[in-house]
Short mmCIF file of N, CA and C in Angstrom, two decimals:
data_model
loop_
_atom_site.label_atom_id
_atom_site.label_comp_id
_atom_site.label_asym_id
_atom_site.label_seq_id
_atom_site.Cartn_x
_atom_site.Cartn_y
_atom_site.Cartn_z
N MET A 5 58.38 188.08 -204.97
CA MET A 5 57.68 189.16 -205.63
C MET A 5 56.54 189.65 -204.73
N GLU A 6 56.32 190.93 -204.79
CA GLU A 6 55.22 191.55 -204.07
C GLU A 6 54.34 192.26 -205.09
N THR A 7 53.01 192.17 -204.92
CA THR A 7 52.07 192.85 -205.79
C THR A 7 51.35 193.91 -204.98
N LEU A 8 51.36 195.14 -205.49
CA LEU A 8 50.70 196.27 -204.84
C LEU A 8 49.67 196.83 -205.81
N ASN A 9 48.51 197.21 -205.29
CA ASN A 9 47.46 197.77 -206.13
C ASN A 9 47.04 199.12 -205.58
N PHE A 10 46.89 200.08 -206.49
CA PHE A 10 46.47 201.43 -206.14
C PHE A 10 45.34 201.83 -207.08
N ARG A 11 44.43 202.63 -206.57
CA ARG A 11 43.31 203.14 -207.38
C ARG A 11 43.06 204.59 -206.98
N PHE A 12 42.99 205.43 -207.99
CA PHE A 12 42.74 206.85 -207.78
C PHE A 12 41.49 207.24 -208.55
N GLU A 13 40.57 207.91 -207.89
CA GLU A 13 39.28 208.26 -208.48
C GLU A 13 39.29 209.67 -209.08
N ASN A 14 38.28 209.93 -209.90
CA ASN A 14 37.99 211.27 -210.44
C ASN A 14 39.10 211.84 -211.30
N GLY A 15 39.65 211.01 -212.17
CA GLY A 15 40.63 211.51 -213.13
C GLY A 15 39.96 212.38 -214.18
N ALA A 16 40.75 213.16 -214.90
CA ALA A 16 40.21 214.08 -215.90
C ALA A 16 40.81 213.89 -217.29
N ARG A 17 42.03 213.36 -217.37
CA ARG A 17 42.71 213.21 -218.66
C ARG A 17 42.51 211.80 -219.20
N HIS A 18 42.33 211.73 -220.52
CA HIS A 18 42.13 210.44 -221.17
C HIS A 18 43.30 210.11 -222.09
N LEU A 19 43.49 208.83 -222.32
CA LEU A 19 44.56 208.35 -223.18
C LEU A 19 44.08 208.22 -224.62
N LYS A 20 45.04 208.16 -225.56
CA LYS A 20 44.73 207.80 -226.94
C LYS A 20 44.32 206.34 -226.96
N ALA A 21 43.94 205.85 -228.12
CA ALA A 21 43.38 204.51 -228.23
C ALA A 21 44.32 203.37 -227.86
N GLY A 22 45.54 203.38 -228.34
CA GLY A 22 46.41 202.21 -228.18
C GLY A 22 47.20 202.19 -226.89
N PRO A 23 47.61 201.01 -226.44
CA PRO A 23 48.46 200.90 -225.25
C PRO A 23 49.88 201.35 -225.57
N GLU A 24 50.62 201.72 -224.53
CA GLU A 24 52.02 202.12 -224.66
C GLU A 24 52.84 201.31 -223.65
N LEU A 25 54.03 200.89 -224.07
CA LEU A 25 54.96 200.16 -223.21
C LEU A 25 56.29 200.89 -223.23
N VAL A 26 56.81 201.20 -222.04
CA VAL A 26 58.11 201.85 -221.94
C VAL A 26 58.96 201.12 -220.91
N GLY A 27 60.27 201.21 -221.07
CA GLY A 27 61.19 200.60 -220.11
C GLY A 27 61.48 199.15 -220.43
N VAL A 28 62.42 198.60 -219.66
CA VAL A 28 62.86 197.22 -219.82
C VAL A 28 63.00 196.62 -218.43
N VAL A 29 62.47 195.42 -218.25
CA VAL A 29 62.64 194.75 -216.96
C VAL A 29 64.03 194.13 -216.95
N SER A 30 64.88 194.67 -216.11
CA SER A 30 66.22 194.12 -215.89
C SER A 30 66.69 194.62 -214.54
N SER A 31 67.84 194.26 -214.13
CA SER A 31 68.34 194.63 -212.83
C SER A 31 68.29 196.15 -212.63
N GLY A 32 67.56 196.58 -211.64
CA GLY A 32 67.48 198.00 -211.29
C GLY A 32 66.61 198.83 -212.21
N ASN A 33 65.73 198.21 -212.99
CA ASN A 33 64.88 198.97 -213.89
C ASN A 33 63.46 198.43 -213.83
N LEU A 34 62.60 198.94 -214.70
CA LEU A 34 61.22 198.49 -214.72
C LEU A 34 60.60 198.77 -216.07
N GLU A 35 59.45 198.12 -216.32
CA GLU A 35 58.66 198.42 -217.51
C GLU A 35 57.29 198.87 -217.07
N VAL A 36 56.70 199.76 -217.88
CA VAL A 36 55.38 200.31 -217.60
C VAL A 36 54.50 200.09 -218.82
N LEU A 37 53.35 199.47 -218.62
CA LEU A 37 52.33 199.34 -219.66
C LEU A 37 51.16 200.22 -219.24
N ILE A 38 50.75 201.11 -220.13
CA ILE A 38 49.63 202.01 -219.85
C ILE A 38 48.59 201.83 -220.94
N GLU A 39 47.32 201.71 -220.52
CA GLU A 39 46.26 201.43 -221.50
C GLU A 39 44.91 201.94 -221.01
N ASN A 40 44.01 202.12 -221.97
CA ASN A 40 42.64 202.50 -221.63
C ASN A 40 41.93 201.33 -220.96
N ALA A 41 41.02 201.67 -220.04
CA ALA A 41 40.20 200.66 -219.38
C ALA A 41 38.94 201.34 -218.87
N PRO A 42 37.80 200.67 -218.95
CA PRO A 42 36.55 201.27 -218.46
C PRO A 42 36.49 201.20 -216.93
N LEU A 43 36.98 202.25 -216.27
CA LEU A 43 37.09 202.25 -214.81
C LEU A 43 36.27 203.36 -214.16
N GLY A 44 35.28 203.88 -214.86
CA GLY A 44 34.42 204.91 -214.28
C GLY A 44 35.16 206.18 -213.89
N GLY A 45 36.17 206.54 -214.68
CA GLY A 45 36.93 207.75 -214.41
C GLY A 45 38.13 207.55 -213.50
N ALA A 46 38.40 206.32 -213.13
CA ALA A 46 39.51 206.04 -212.19
C ALA A 46 40.79 205.67 -212.94
N CYS A 47 41.87 205.65 -212.19
CA CYS A 47 43.18 205.18 -212.66
C CYS A 47 43.60 204.05 -211.72
N ALA A 48 43.78 202.85 -212.26
CA ALA A 48 44.18 201.69 -211.47
C ALA A 48 45.62 201.32 -211.82
N ILE A 49 46.42 201.10 -210.79
CA ILE A 49 47.84 200.80 -210.98
C ILE A 49 48.18 199.51 -210.23
N GLU A 50 48.77 198.55 -210.96
CA GLU A 50 49.25 197.32 -210.34
C GLU A 50 50.77 197.30 -210.46
N VAL A 51 51.43 197.09 -209.34
CA VAL A 51 52.90 197.03 -209.30
C VAL A 51 53.31 195.63 -208.88
N LYS A 52 54.14 195.00 -209.69
CA LYS A 52 54.77 193.73 -209.31
C LYS A 52 56.24 194.04 -209.13
N THR A 53 56.73 193.88 -207.92
CA THR A 53 58.10 194.29 -207.61
C THR A 53 58.88 193.20 -206.90
N ALA A 54 60.16 193.14 -207.20
CA ALA A 54 61.06 192.21 -206.53
C ALA A 54 61.51 192.76 -205.18
N ALA A 55 61.34 194.05 -204.96
CA ALA A 55 61.77 194.71 -203.72
C ALA A 55 60.60 194.73 -202.74
N ARG A 56 60.60 193.79 -201.82
CA ARG A 56 59.50 193.67 -200.84
C ARG A 56 59.66 194.68 -199.71
N GLY A 57 58.52 195.13 -199.17
CA GLY A 57 58.53 195.99 -198.00
C GLY A 57 58.60 197.49 -198.27
N PHE A 58 58.40 197.90 -199.51
CA PHE A 58 58.47 199.32 -199.85
C PHE A 58 57.11 199.89 -200.24
N GLY A 59 56.05 199.32 -199.72
CA GLY A 59 54.69 199.74 -200.07
C GLY A 59 54.42 201.22 -199.82
N ALA A 60 54.90 201.75 -198.70
CA ALA A 60 54.66 203.17 -198.39
C ALA A 60 55.35 204.09 -199.40
N ILE A 61 56.53 203.70 -199.84
CA ILE A 61 57.24 204.51 -200.85
C ILE A 61 56.51 204.44 -202.18
N TRP A 62 56.11 203.25 -202.58
CA TRP A 62 55.33 203.11 -203.82
C TRP A 62 54.06 203.94 -203.75
N GLU A 63 53.38 203.90 -202.62
CA GLU A 63 52.14 204.67 -202.48
C GLU A 63 52.41 206.16 -202.66
N ALA A 64 53.47 206.68 -202.08
CA ALA A 64 53.80 208.11 -202.21
C ALA A 64 54.13 208.46 -203.66
N VAL A 65 54.89 207.62 -204.35
CA VAL A 65 55.25 207.88 -205.74
C VAL A 65 54.00 207.83 -206.63
N MET A 66 53.11 206.86 -206.39
CA MET A 66 51.89 206.75 -207.20
C MET A 66 50.95 207.93 -206.94
N HIS A 67 50.85 208.35 -205.71
CA HIS A 67 50.01 209.51 -205.37
C HIS A 67 50.54 210.76 -206.08
N ASP A 68 51.84 210.98 -206.02
CA ASP A 68 52.45 212.13 -206.70
C ASP A 68 52.21 212.06 -208.21
N PHE A 69 52.37 210.88 -208.79
CA PHE A 69 52.12 210.68 -210.21
C PHE A 69 50.69 211.05 -210.56
N PHE A 70 49.72 210.54 -209.80
CA PHE A 70 48.32 210.82 -210.12
C PHE A 70 48.02 212.31 -209.98
N GLN A 71 48.58 212.96 -209.00
CA GLN A 71 48.36 214.40 -208.84
C GLN A 71 48.89 215.18 -210.05
N ARG A 72 49.98 214.73 -210.64
CA ARG A 72 50.53 215.41 -211.82
C ARG A 72 49.68 215.21 -213.06
N TRP A 73 49.16 214.00 -213.26
CA TRP A 73 48.52 213.66 -214.53
C TRP A 73 47.01 213.53 -214.47
N ARG A 74 46.42 213.18 -213.34
CA ARG A 74 44.96 213.07 -213.18
C ARG A 74 44.32 212.23 -214.30
N LEU A 75 44.86 211.02 -214.49
CA LEU A 75 44.38 210.16 -215.57
C LEU A 75 43.03 209.53 -215.23
N ALA A 76 42.19 209.40 -216.26
CA ALA A 76 40.88 208.77 -216.12
C ALA A 76 40.81 207.53 -217.01
N ASP A 77 40.06 206.54 -216.56
CA ASP A 77 39.86 205.30 -217.33
C ASP A 77 41.18 204.73 -217.86
N THR A 78 42.13 204.61 -216.93
CA THR A 78 43.47 204.18 -217.28
C THR A 78 43.92 203.04 -216.37
N ARG A 79 44.48 202.01 -216.99
CA ARG A 79 45.10 200.90 -216.25
C ARG A 79 46.60 200.96 -216.51
N ILE A 80 47.37 200.87 -215.43
CA ILE A 80 48.83 200.89 -215.54
C ILE A 80 49.36 199.64 -214.85
N SER A 81 50.22 198.92 -215.56
CA SER A 81 50.87 197.73 -215.01
C SER A 81 52.37 198.00 -214.98
N ILE A 82 52.98 197.79 -213.81
CA ILE A 82 54.40 198.04 -213.63
C ILE A 82 55.07 196.74 -213.20
N ASN A 83 56.12 196.35 -213.91
CA ASN A 83 56.96 195.23 -213.53
C ASN A 83 58.30 195.81 -213.12
N ASP A 84 58.66 195.64 -211.85
CA ASP A 84 59.82 196.31 -211.28
C ASP A 84 60.88 195.31 -210.82
N MET A 85 62.13 195.68 -211.07
CA MET A 85 63.25 194.88 -210.57
C MET A 85 64.16 195.72 -209.69
N GLY A 86 63.56 196.59 -208.86
CA GLY A 86 64.34 197.37 -207.90
C GLY A 86 64.68 198.77 -208.34
N ALA A 87 63.87 199.37 -209.20
CA ALA A 87 64.13 200.74 -209.66
C ALA A 87 63.96 201.74 -208.51
N THR A 88 64.71 202.82 -208.57
CA THR A 88 64.58 203.88 -207.56
C THR A 88 63.31 204.68 -207.83
N PRO A 89 62.80 205.41 -206.83
CA PRO A 89 61.61 206.24 -207.05
C PRO A 89 61.77 207.22 -208.21
N ALA A 90 62.96 207.77 -208.40
CA ALA A 90 63.18 208.72 -209.51
C ALA A 90 63.01 208.02 -210.87
N VAL A 91 63.51 206.79 -210.99
CA VAL A 91 63.36 206.04 -212.24
C VAL A 91 61.90 205.67 -212.45
N VAL A 92 61.20 205.30 -211.40
CA VAL A 92 59.77 204.98 -211.50
C VAL A 92 59.02 206.20 -212.05
N SER A 93 59.25 207.37 -211.48
CA SER A 93 58.57 208.59 -211.93
C SER A 93 58.92 208.90 -213.38
N LEU A 94 60.17 208.75 -213.75
CA LEU A 94 60.59 209.00 -215.13
C LEU A 94 59.87 208.09 -216.10
N ARG A 95 59.84 206.79 -215.82
CA ARG A 95 59.18 205.83 -216.72
C ARG A 95 57.67 206.09 -216.81
N LEU A 96 57.04 206.40 -215.69
CA LEU A 96 55.61 206.72 -215.71
C LEU A 96 55.35 207.94 -216.57
N ASP A 97 56.15 208.99 -216.41
CA ASP A 97 55.97 210.19 -217.21
C ASP A 97 56.20 209.91 -218.69
N GLN A 98 57.19 209.09 -219.01
CA GLN A 98 57.43 208.72 -220.42
C GLN A 98 56.22 208.01 -221.01
N ALA A 99 55.64 207.09 -220.26
CA ALA A 99 54.48 206.35 -220.75
C ALA A 99 53.30 207.29 -220.98
N VAL A 100 53.05 208.18 -220.04
CA VAL A 100 51.91 209.09 -220.19
C VAL A 100 52.13 210.05 -221.34
N GLU A 101 53.32 210.60 -221.47
CA GLU A 101 53.60 211.53 -222.56
C GLU A 101 53.37 210.88 -223.92
N ALA A 102 53.62 209.59 -224.03
CA ALA A 102 53.39 208.87 -225.28
C ALA A 102 51.92 208.53 -225.49
N ALA A 103 51.15 208.47 -224.40
CA ALA A 103 49.79 207.93 -224.50
C ALA A 103 48.66 208.93 -224.29
N VAL A 104 48.93 210.09 -223.72
CA VAL A 104 47.84 210.99 -223.36
C VAL A 104 47.32 211.76 -224.57
N GLU A 105 46.00 212.01 -224.57
CA GLU A 105 45.38 212.79 -225.64
C GLU A 105 45.83 214.23 -225.56
N GLU A 106 45.97 214.85 -226.69
CA GLU A 106 46.30 216.28 -226.74
C GLU A 106 45.12 217.08 -226.21
N SER A 107 45.41 218.16 -225.46
CA SER A 107 44.36 219.06 -225.00
C SER A 107 43.83 219.85 -226.19
N LYS A 108 42.53 220.07 -226.18
CA LYS A 108 41.92 220.83 -227.30
C LYS A 108 41.41 222.15 -226.83
#
């Protein structure tokens, strides 16, 4: 297993109160837990993956994700069993859509 950590500053969107869990950890898939955390406006992402040596790809996918959503005070935990970048993006978007506050 490899653990990767990413942190993005100056987010603007906040989550609803409760945590959200999407996906299933199994061969070729992943689960995403998204929750509020007091991070000074940042979004922190921890990835635990069985696929070692793909840090640059994970970094690109996480950067793209943050640019789309600009989450603030958010902790995301990902448990991966070899999901493709497209599946990672899909699961992240599903988690955020379930957890993000409505714009007013």
